[in-house]
Amino acid sequence: MEKYLAVLKTADLFKGIDESDLQTLLSCLSAEVLHYDKGETVFFSGAIIKRFGIVLSGQVQVVQDDYYGNRSILANVDTGHLFGESFACSDMNTLPVNVITTTASELLLIDCCKLTVSCAKACGFHSRLIQNMLSIVSMKNILLTQKIEITAKRTTREKLLAYLSTEAKKAGSSRFSLPFNRQELADYLSVERSAMSAELSKLKHDGLLNFHKNQFELYGSV
Amino acid sequence: MEKYLAVLKTADLFKGIDESDLQTLLSCLSAEVLHYDKGETVFFSGAIIKRFGIVLSGQVQVVQDDYYGNRSILANVDTGHLFGESFACSDMNTLPVNVITTTASELLLIDCCKLTVSCAKACGFHSRLIQNMLSIVSMKNILLTQKIEITAKRTTREKLLAYLSTEAKKAGSSRFSLPFNRQELADYLSVERSAMSAELSKLKHDGLLNFHKNQFELYGSV
DNA sequence: TTAAGTCTGTTGGAATTCCAACGAAAGCGT
DNA sequence: ACGCTTTCGTTGGAATTCCAACAGACTTAA
């Protein structure tokens, strides 16, 4: 277990928990390390899961197969991040997605019930753990809501303005830089890249904003 | 407080907690009841909040004002439901939305920290409470992800098929009924109602599905 | 330096969606 | 039965987006 401490102490789930307490905590949680080859299925759609996972090494994908058999990727989960926590913690009866490994991976599985029920020793870091878990799921929630607000707009122009406006608010300034390149931004907004580029140019021409590479400046009523 | 027990015992947050324990629990949480007139602001954008709310009576709205001052409604929160929990539980520094009352309302405010730290009495229902909270936020997460998966599709046809396909999976049958009327469905999918109606007709004509009012049947590779 | 590859903006025609308007059908109260 | 309202499907032109292709700027490797 020691070899994973480096990963675990950077994981959001264990934020604020002392490295020396980690060992105790993990046994208290009955955490289990499992090894997978590339392309194995960790969680099967239709199953009832009570445990969620943390990626110690490698990568897993959360994928969904629709009614017609088309597969779509819901998330890529890298080292230190969680998967399946929403399903394990909600009282969903059956898992609607598959979790598969994209590379050989080592995964730490944790029982959701062990997390919420405070242990016999009533360890102090246990409540910190619960806080972290709630914080992670809540933050995901906020980001998802933000994305929905933006992608629900009908036109590329509105989507761009909505997105850039939230970035400006977040940066607390009319000048800010984007974490995406154009293709990624287009994917995030669910629009076509070239059409988006054209719309960006039009917005610039209309005097609503200015940009150079990823440096943007938004004009308008601050 | 007694007059609110009827609401509280039906609230998801207190599911599985005995009515007789509620009183103890609420004092343990330092829960506070506040009264608001119509149109008052409960939480201000930019504030740092540590408490979330439950609507005891009336209704509140979560609204967002963008960079240009346009207001959009993120959620209507009715009796028995929570608001602000994602922001209070995550470590967001500043609230990006306003919470306002749409009618005269009575609200129960609960400190998020009190929730996660198990009380001195180590009451049994406390861990149940935490489970419920995690379950609520997780379930919201799942529903948001589902919605994103669907609205990210580019065409009305794809959105419809994606949505109907998940409903079919959920119902476990190719025949199912929708919880929306046409206008609500169009809003959910972020498309125009009449265009959606036209596309539904085309799908029927193409032999991919059949419907009568809200009764749908989806054909294809089961 | 050349060559290959990536990222970005531009363009024009095809496809799709939006919008406004209309009519048919169903529900509701008088 | 009669209006009144709401819901739903249809239609046609306007507006928008998609798609494919291309060119320029820049990066990287040989």
Coordinates of C-alpha atoms (C1' of nucleotides) in Angstrom, one line a residue:
Chain A
M1 CA 0.0 0.0 0.0
E2 CA 2.9 2.3 0.7
K3 CA 3.7 2.7 -2.9
Y4 CA 0.4 4.4 -3.5
L5 CA 0.7 7.0 -0.8
A6 CA 2.2 9.5 -3.3
V7 CA -1.0 9.3 -5.4
L8 CA -3.4 9.2 -2.5
K9 CA -2.0 12.2 -0.7
T10 CA -2.6 14.3 -3.8
A11 CA -6.2 13.0 -4.3
D12 CA -9.0 15.4 -3.5
L13 CA -10.8 12.7 -1.5
F14 CA -8.0 12.7 1.0
K15 CA -7.2 16.4 1.0
G16 CA -6.4 17.7 4.5
I17 CA -5.8 14.2 5.9
D18 CA -2.3 13.6 7.2
E19 CA -0.2 11.1 5.4
S20 CA 0.5 9.2 8.6
D21 CA -3.3 8.7 9.1
L22 CA -3.9 7.4 5.6
Q23 CA -2.9 3.8 6.5
T24 CA -5.3 3.7 9.4
L25 CA -8.0 5.3 7.4
L26 CA -7.7 2.8 4.5
S27 CA -8.0 -0.2 6.7
C28 CA -10.9 1.4 8.5
L29 CA -12.6 1.8 5.1
S30 CA -11.8 -1.8 4.1
A31 CA -10.3 -0.4 1.0
E32 CA -9.1 -2.9 -1.5
V33 CA -6.5 -2.6 -4.3
L34 CA -7.3 -4.5 -7.5
H35 CA -5.2 -5.0 -10.7
Y36 CA -6.7 -4.9 -14.1
D37 CA -5.3 -5.5 -17.6
K38 CA -6.1 -3.1 -20.4
G39 CA -9.6 -3.3 -21.7
E40 CA -11.2 -5.1 -18.7
T41 CA -14.6 -4.2 -17.4
V42 CA -14.5 -3.0 -13.8
F43 CA -18.2 -2.3 -13.3
F44 CA -20.9 -3.8 -15.6
S45 CA -23.9 -2.0 -16.7
G46 CA -27.0 -3.4 -14.9
A47 CA -25.0 -4.3 -11.8
I48 CA -25.8 -2.9 -8.4
I49 CA -22.7 -1.3 -7.0
K50 CA -21.9 -0.3 -3.4
R51 CA -18.3 0.6 -4.0
F52 CA -16.6 3.4 -5.9
G53 CA -13.1 3.6 -7.1
I54 CA -10.0 5.7 -7.2
V55 CA -7.4 5.3 -10.0
L56 CA -4.0 4.6 -8.5
S57 CA -2.4 4.1 -11.9
G58 CA -3.5 3.8 -15.4
Q59 CA -6.9 5.1 -16.7
V60 CA -10.5 4.1 -16.8
Q61 CA -13.4 5.2 -19.0
V62 CA -17.0 5.5 -18.1
V63 CA -18.9 4.5 -21.2
Q64 CA -22.6 4.3 -22.1
D65 CA -24.1 2.0 -24.7
D66 CA -27.5 3.3 -25.9
Y67 CA -30.5 1.5 -27.1
Y68 CA -29.1 0.9 -30.5
G69 CA -25.7 -0.2 -29.3
N70 CA -23.8 3.0 -30.0
R71 CA -21.1 3.6 -27.4
S72 CA -20.3 7.0 -26.0
I73 CA -17.6 8.1 -23.6
L74 CA -19.0 9.9 -20.5
A75 CA -15.6 10.4 -18.8
N76 CA -11.9 9.7 -18.8
V77 CA -10.8 9.1 -15.3
D78 CA -7.0 9.6 -14.6
T79 CA -4.8 9.0 -11.7
G80 CA -6.1 10.3 -8.4
H81 CA -9.6 10.8 -9.5
L82 CA -12.9 9.0 -8.6
F83 CA -15.3 7.0 -10.6
G84 CA -18.7 5.5 -9.9
E85 CA -19.1 7.6 -6.7
S86 CA -22.4 9.1 -7.9
F87 CA -23.9 5.7 -8.6
A88 CA -22.6 4.0 -5.5
C89 CA -23.8 6.9 -3.2
S90 CA -27.2 7.4 -4.8
D91 CA -29.8 4.8 -4.3
M92 CA -29.8 3.8 -8.0
N93 CA -30.8 0.2 -8.3
T94 CA -28.9 -0.6 -11.5
L95 CA -25.8 0.9 -13.0
P96 CA -26.6 2.5 -16.4
V97 CA -22.9 2.6 -17.6
N98 CA -19.9 0.4 -17.9
V99 CA -16.5 1.2 -16.4
I100 CA -13.6 -0.2 -18.4
T101 CA -9.8 0.2 -18.3
T102 CA -8.1 1.8 -21.2
T103 CA -4.7 0.8 -19.9
A104 CA -3.4 -1.7 -17.3
S105 CA -4.6 -0.1 -14.1
E106 CA -4.5 -0.4 -10.4
L107 CA -7.7 0.7 -8.7
L108 CA -8.6 1.3 -5.1
L109 CA -12.2 0.3 -4.3
I110 CA -14.0 1.7 -1.3
D111 CA -17.3 0.7 0.2
C112 CA -19.7 3.7 0.2
C113 CA -21.4 2.6 3.4
K114 CA -18.1 2.5 5.3
L115 CA -17.6 6.0 4.3
T116 CA -20.8 7.4 5.7
V117 CA -21.0 5.4 8.9
S118 CA -18.5 6.8 11.3
C119 CA -16.1 4.1 12.5
A120 CA -16.0 2.6 16.0
K121 CA -12.8 4.6 16.8
A122 CA -14.7 7.7 15.7
C123 CA -11.5 8.8 14.0
G124 CA -11.2 12.5 13.5
F125 CA -10.2 12.3 9.9
H126 CA -13.4 10.4 9.1
S127 CA -15.6 13.5 9.1
R128 CA -13.0 15.2 7.0
L129 CA -13.3 12.4 4.5
I130 CA -17.0 12.8 4.4
Q131 CA -16.6 16.5 3.9
N132 CA -14.3 15.9 1.0
M133 CA -16.6 13.4 -0.6
L134 CA -19.6 15.8 -0.4
S135 CA -17.4 18.6 -1.7
I136 CA -16.2 16.6 -4.7
V137 CA -19.7 15.5 -5.7
S138 CA -21.1 19.0 -5.1
M139 CA -18.4 20.6 -7.2
K140 CA -19.1 18.2 -10.0
N141 CA -22.7 19.3 -9.7
I142 CA -21.9 22.9 -10.1
L143 CA -19.7 22.4 -13.1
L144 CA -22.4 20.2 -14.8
T145 CA -25.0 22.9 -14.1
Q146 CA -22.7 25.5 -15.6
K147 CA -22.2 23.5 -18.7
I148 CA -25.9 22.9 -19.1
E149 CA -26.7 26.6 -18.8
I150 CA -24.3 27.2 -21.6
T151 CA -25.1 24.4 -24.0
A152 CA -28.8 25.0 -23.6
K153 CA -28.5 28.2 -25.6
R154 CA -29.7 27.8 -29.1
T155 CA -27.1 29.6 -31.2
T156 CA -23.3 29.4 -31.4
R157 CA -23.2 33.1 -30.7
E158 CA -25.2 32.8 -27.5
K159 CA -23.2 29.8 -26.4
L160 CA -19.9 31.7 -26.9
L161 CA -21.1 34.8 -25.0
A162 CA -22.6 32.7 -22.2
Y163 CA -19.3 30.8 -21.8
L164 CA -17.0 33.7 -22.1
S165 CA -19.2 35.7 -19.7
T166 CA -18.8 33.0 -17.0
E167 CA -15.1 32.9 -17.6
A168 CA -14.9 36.7 -17.2
K169 CA -16.9 36.4 -14.0
K170 CA -14.7 33.6 -12.8
A171 CA -11.5 35.6 -13.6
G172 CA -13.0 38.7 -12.0
S173 CA -11.8 40.7 -15.0
S174 CA -12.8 41.4 -18.6
R175 CA -9.5 39.9 -19.6
F176 CA -8.8 36.2 -19.2
S177 CA -7.4 33.2 -20.9
L178 CA -9.1 30.0 -22.0
P179 CA -8.1 26.5 -20.9
F180 CA -9.2 25.1 -24.2
N181 CA -7.9 25.2 -27.8
R182 CA -10.5 25.9 -30.5
Q183 CA -11.5 22.2 -31.1
E184 CA -11.9 21.5 -27.4
L185 CA -13.9 24.7 -26.9
A186 CA -16.2 23.6 -29.8
D187 CA -16.6 20.2 -28.3
Y188 CA -17.5 21.7 -24.9
L189 CA -20.1 24.0 -26.5
S190 CA -21.4 21.2 -28.7
V191 CA -20.9 23.2 -31.9
E192 CA -18.8 22.9 -35.0
R193 CA -15.3 24.2 -34.8
S194 CA -15.2 26.2 -38.1
A195 CA -18.6 27.7 -37.5
M196 CA -17.5 28.7 -34.0
S197 CA -14.3 30.3 -35.4
A198 CA -16.4 32.3 -37.9
E199 CA -18.7 33.4 -35.1
L200 CA -15.8 34.5 -33.0
S201 CA -14.6 36.6 -35.8
K202 CA -18.0 38.1 -36.2
L203 CA -18.1 38.9 -32.5
K204 CA -14.8 40.6 -32.8
H205 CA -15.9 42.6 -35.8
D206 CA -19.1 43.6 -34.0
G207 CA -16.9 45.0 -31.2
L208 CA -18.2 42.7 -28.5
L209 CA -14.9 41.2 -27.7
N210 CA -11.3 40.9 -28.7
F211 CA -8.9 38.0 -28.7
H212 CA -5.5 36.8 -29.6
K213 CA -4.8 33.1 -29.4
N214 CA -6.3 32.1 -26.0
Q215 CA -6.2 35.6 -24.5
F216 CA -9.7 37.1 -24.5
E217 CA -11.2 40.4 -23.6
L218 CA -14.9 40.9 -23.3
Y219 CA -16.5 44.3 -23.8
G220 CA -19.9 45.4 -22.5
S221 CA -21.6 46.5 -19.4
V222 CA -19.2 45.2 -16.7
Chain B
M1 CA -41.3 23.5 14.8
E2 CA -44.0 20.9 15.2
K3 CA -46.1 22.4 12.4
Y4 CA -43.3 21.6 10.0
L5 CA -43.0 17.9 10.8
A6 CA -45.5 17.0 8.1
V7 CA -43.2 18.6 5.5
L8 CA -40.0 17.3 7.0
K9 CA -40.9 13.7 7.3
T10 CA -41.6 13.6 3.5
A11 CA -38.3 15.4 2.6
D12 CA -35.7 13.3 1.0
L13 CA -33.0 14.6 3.3
F14 CA -34.8 13.0 6.3
K15 CA -35.8 9.8 4.6
G16 CA -35.6 6.8 7.0
I17 CA -35.3 9.0 10.1
D18 CA -38.1 8.4 12.6
E19 CA -40.4 11.3 13.2
S20 CA -39.7 11.1 16.9
D21 CA -36.0 11.7 16.3
L22 CA -36.5 14.7 14.1
Q23 CA -36.8 17.2 16.9
T24 CA -33.5 16.0 18.5
L25 CA -31.8 16.0 15.1
L26 CA -32.8 19.5 14.2
S27 CA -31.5 21.0 17.4
C28 CA -28.3 18.9 17.0
L29 CA -27.9 20.6 13.6
S30 CA -28.7 24.1 15.0
A31 CA -31.3 24.3 12.3
E32 CA -33.0 27.7 12.1
V33 CA -36.4 28.6 10.6
L34 CA -36.6 31.9 8.8
H35 CA -39.6 33.8 7.3
Y36 CA -39.4 35.7 4.1
D37 CA -41.8 37.9 2.2
K38 CA -42.3 37.4 -1.6
G39 CA -39.4 38.7 -3.7
E40 CA -36.8 38.8 -0.9
T41 CA -33.3 37.6 -1.5
V42 CA -32.2 34.7 0.7
F43 CA -28.7 34.3 -0.6
F44 CA -26.8 37.0 -2.5
S45 CA -24.5 36.3 -5.4
G46 CA -20.9 36.9 -4.3
A47 CA -21.5 35.8 -0.7
I48 CA -19.8 32.9 1.0
I49 CA -22.4 30.5 2.3
K50 CA -22.0 27.8 4.8
R51 CA -25.7 26.9 5.1
F52 CA -28.1 25.3 2.8
G53 CA -31.9 25.5 2.9
I54 CA -35.1 23.4 2.8
V55 CA -38.3 25.0 1.7
L56 CA -40.9 24.4 4.5
S57 CA -43.6 26.5 2.7
G58 CA -43.7 28.7 -0.4
Q59 CA -41.1 28.6 -3.2
V60 CA -37.7 29.9 -3.9
Q61 CA -35.9 30.4 -7.2
V62 CA -32.2 30.0 -8.0
V63 CA -31.4 32.7 -10.5
Q64 CA -28.2 33.7 -12.4
D65 CA -27.4 37.1 -13.7
D66 CA -24.8 37.0 -16.5
Y67 CA -22.2 39.5 -17.5
Y68 CA -24.7 41.6 -19.4
G69 CA -27.3 41.6 -16.7
N70 CA -29.6 39.0 -18.2
R71 CA -31.3 36.9 -15.6
S72 CA -32.0 33.2 -16.1
I73 CA -33.8 30.8 -13.8
L74 CA -31.7 27.8 -12.8
A75 CA -34.2 26.1 -10.7
N76 CA -37.6 26.4 -9.0
V77 CA -37.4 24.8 -5.5
D78 CA -40.7 23.7 -4.0
T79 CA -41.7 22.5 -0.6
G80 CA -39.5 19.8 0.9
H81 CA -36.6 20.3 -1.5
L82 CA -33.1 21.7 -1.0
F83 CA -31.4 24.7 -2.3
G84 CA -27.8 25.9 -2.1
E85 CA -26.5 22.6 -0.9
S86 CA -24.0 22.2 -3.8
F87 CA -22.5 25.6 -3.0
A88 CA -22.5 25.2 0.7
C89 CA -20.9 21.7 0.6
S90 CA -18.3 22.4 -2.1
D91 CA -15.5 24.7 -1.2
M92 CA -16.6 27.4 -3.6
N93 CA -15.4 30.8 -2.4
T94 CA -18.2 32.9 -3.7
L95 CA -21.8 32.1 -4.6
P96 CA -22.4 32.6 -8.4
V97 CA -26.2 32.8 -8.1
N98 CA -28.9 34.5 -6.2
V99 CA -31.6 32.7 -4.3
I100 CA -34.9 34.6 -4.1
T101 CA -38.4 33.9 -2.9
T102 CA -41.2 33.8 -5.4
T103 CA -43.9 33.7 -2.7
A104 CA -43.9 34.3 1.0
S105 CA -41.9 31.4 2.3
E106 CA -40.6 29.7 5.4
L107 CA -37.2 28.2 5.1
L108 CA -35.1 25.9 7.3
L109 CA -31.4 26.7 7.2
I110 CA -28.9 24.1 8.2
D111 CA -25.2 24.5 8.7
C112 CA -23.2 22.3 6.3
C113 CA -20.4 21.7 8.8
K114 CA -22.8 20.5 11.5
L115 CA -24.0 17.9 9.0
T116 CA -20.7 16.3 8.3
V117 CA -19.2 16.4 11.8
S118 CA -20.9 13.7 13.8
C119 CA -22.4 15.1 17.0
A120 CA -21.2 14.5 20.5
K121 CA -24.0 12.1 21.2
A122 CA -23.0 10.2 18.0
C123 CA -26.6 9.8 17.3
G124 CA -27.5 6.9 15.0
F125 CA -29.6 8.9 12.6
H126 CA -26.7 11.3 11.9
S127 CA -25.0 8.9 9.6
R128 CA -28.3 8.2 7.9
L129 CA -28.6 12.0 7.3
I130 CA -25.2 12.1 5.7
Q131 CA -26.1 9.1 3.5
N132 CA -29.2 10.9 2.4
M133 CA -27.3 14.1 1.6
L134 CA -24.7 12.3 -0.4
S135 CA -27.5 10.4 -2.1
I136 CA -29.4 13.6 -3.1
V137 CA -26.4 15.3 -4.5
S138 CA -25.3 12.2 -6.3
M139 CA -28.7 11.6 -7.9
K140 CA -28.7 15.2 -9.1
N141 CA -25.4 14.6 -10.6
I142 CA -26.6 11.5 -12.5
L143 CA -29.6 13.4 -13.8
L144 CA -27.5 16.3 -14.9
T145 CA -25.1 14.0 -16.7
Q146 CA -28.0 12.3 -18.5
K147 CA -29.3 15.6 -19.6
I148 CA -25.9 16.7 -20.9
E149 CA -25.5 13.5 -22.8
I150 CA -28.7 14.2 -24.6
T151 CA -28.5 17.9 -25.2
A152 CA -25.0 17.6 -26.5
K153 CA -26.3 15.9 -29.7
R154 CA -26.3 18.3 -32.7
T155 CA -29.7 17.6 -34.3
T156 CA -33.2 17.4 -33.0
R157 CA -33.5 13.9 -34.4
E158 CA -30.5 12.7 -32.5
K159 CA -31.7 14.4 -29.3
L160 CA -35.0 12.7 -29.5
L161 CA -33.6 9.3 -30.2
A162 CA -31.1 9.7 -27.3
Y163 CA -33.8 10.8 -24.9
L164 CA -36.3 8.2 -25.9
S165 CA -33.7 5.5 -25.8
T166 CA -32.8 6.3 -22.2
E167 CA -36.5 6.3 -21.3
A168 CA -36.9 2.9 -22.9
K169 CA -33.9 1.6 -21.0
K170 CA -35.3 3.1 -17.8
A171 CA -38.7 1.5 -18.4
G172 CA -37.0 -1.7 -19.3
S173 CA -39.4 -2.0 -22.3
S174 CA -39.8 -0.6 -25.8
R175 CA -43.1 0.8 -24.7
F176 CA -43.2 3.7 -22.2
S177 CA -44.9 7.0 -21.4
L178 CA -43.3 10.4 -21.1
P179 CA -43.5 12.7 -18.1
F180 CA -43.5 15.8 -20.3
N181 CA -45.9 17.4 -22.7
R182 CA -44.5 18.5 -26.0
Q183 CA -43.5 22.0 -24.9
E184 CA -41.7 20.7 -21.8
L185 CA -40.0 18.0 -23.8
A186 CA -38.8 20.7 -26.3
D187 CA -37.5 22.8 -23.4
Y188 CA -35.7 19.8 -21.9
L189 CA -34.0 19.0 -25.2
S190 CA -33.3 22.7 -25.9
V191 CA -35.1 22.7 -29.3
E192 CA -38.1 24.4 -30.8
R193 CA -41.4 22.7 -30.1
S194 CA -42.9 22.8 -33.7
A195 CA -39.6 21.6 -35.2
M196 CA -39.6 18.8 -32.7
S197 CA -43.2 17.8 -33.5
A198 CA -42.2 17.7 -37.1
E199 CA -39.2 15.5 -36.4
L200 CA -41.4 13.2 -34.3
S201 CA -43.7 12.8 -37.2
K202 CA -40.8 12.1 -39.5
L203 CA -39.4 9.4 -37.1
K204 CA -42.8 7.8 -37.1
H205 CA -43.1 7.9 -40.8
D206 CA -39.6 6.4 -41.1
G207 CA -40.7 3.5 -38.9
L208 CA -38.3 4.1 -36.0
L209 CA -41.0 4.6 -33.5
N210 CA -44.7 5.0 -32.9
F211 CA -46.6 7.2 -30.4
H212 CA -50.0 8.3 -29.4
K213 CA -50.1 11.2 -27.0
N214 CA -47.5 10.4 -24.4
Q215 CA -47.4 6.7 -25.1
F216 CA -44.3 5.9 -27.0
E217 CA -43.0 2.7 -28.6
L218 CA -39.4 2.6 -29.9
Y219 CA -38.5 0.1 -32.6
G220 CA -35.0 -1.1 -33.4
S221 CA -32.4 -3.5 -32.2
V222 CA -33.5 -4.1 -28.6
Chain C
dT1 C1' 16.3 24.9 -44.3
dT2 C1' 13.0 21.9 -45.7
dA3 C1' 9.2 19.0 -44.8
dA4 C1' 5.4 17.4 -42.2
dG5 C1' 2.0 18.2 -39.0
dT6 C1' -1.1 21.1 -36.1
dC7 C1' -4.0 25.0 -35.2
dT8 C1' -6.8 28.6 -36.8
dG9 C1' -9.8 31.5 -39.8
dT10 C1' -12.4 31.8 -44.2
dT11 C1' -15.7 30.5 -47.6
dG12 C1' -19.8 28.6 -50.2
dG13 C1' -23.3 25.3 -50.9
dA14 C1' -26.2 21.8 -48.5
dA15 C1' -28.9 20.7 -44.6
dT16 C1' -31.2 21.8 -40.6
dT17 C1' -33.5 24.7 -37.4
dC18 C1' -36.1 28.6 -36.1
dC19 C1' -40.1 31.4 -36.3
dA20 C1' -44.7 32.7 -37.0
dA21 C1' -48.9 31.4 -38.3
dC22 C1' -52.7 28.3 -38.8
dG23 C1' -56.1 24.5 -38.1
dA24 C1' -57.6 20.3 -35.8
dA25 C1' -58.6 18.0 -31.7
dA26 C1' -59.4 17.7 -26.8
dG27 C1' -60.6 19.5 -22.2
dC28 C1' -63.3 22.6 -19.3
dG29 C1' -66.7 25.4 -17.3
dT30 C1' -71.1 27.7 -18.0
Chain D
dA1 C1' -74.2 22.8 -27.0
dC2 C1' -71.5 26.7 -26.9
dG3 C1' -67.4 29.4 -26.4
dC4 C1' -62.7 29.5 -24.5
dT5 C1' -58.3 27.6 -23.7
dT6 C1' -54.6 24.4 -24.3
dT7 C1' -52.1 21.1 -26.8
dC8 C1' -50.3 19.3 -30.9
dG9 C1' -49.0 18.7 -35.9
dT10 C1' -48.1 21.1 -40.3
dT11 C1' -46.2 24.4 -43.4
dG12 C1' -43.1 27.8 -45.8
dG13 C1' -39.7 31.2 -45.8
dA14 C1' -35.9 33.2 -43.2
dA15 C1' -31.9 32.4 -40.5
dT16 C1' -28.4 29.5 -38.8
dT17 C1' -25.5 25.7 -38.7
dC18 C1' -23.1 22.0 -40.7
dC19 C1' -19.7 20.2 -43.8
dA20 C1' -15.8 19.9 -46.7
dA21 C1' -12.1 22.1 -48.4
dC22 C1' -8.5 25.4 -48.4
dA23 C1' -4.8 28.8 -47.0
dG24 C1' -1.8 31.0 -43.8
dA25 C1' 0.7 31.0 -39.4
dC26 C1' 3.2 28.4 -36.3
dT27 C1' 5.7 24.2 -34.3
dT28 C1' 8.5 20.3 -34.6
dA29 C1' 11.8 17.0 -36.4
dA30 C1' 14.9 15.6 -39.8

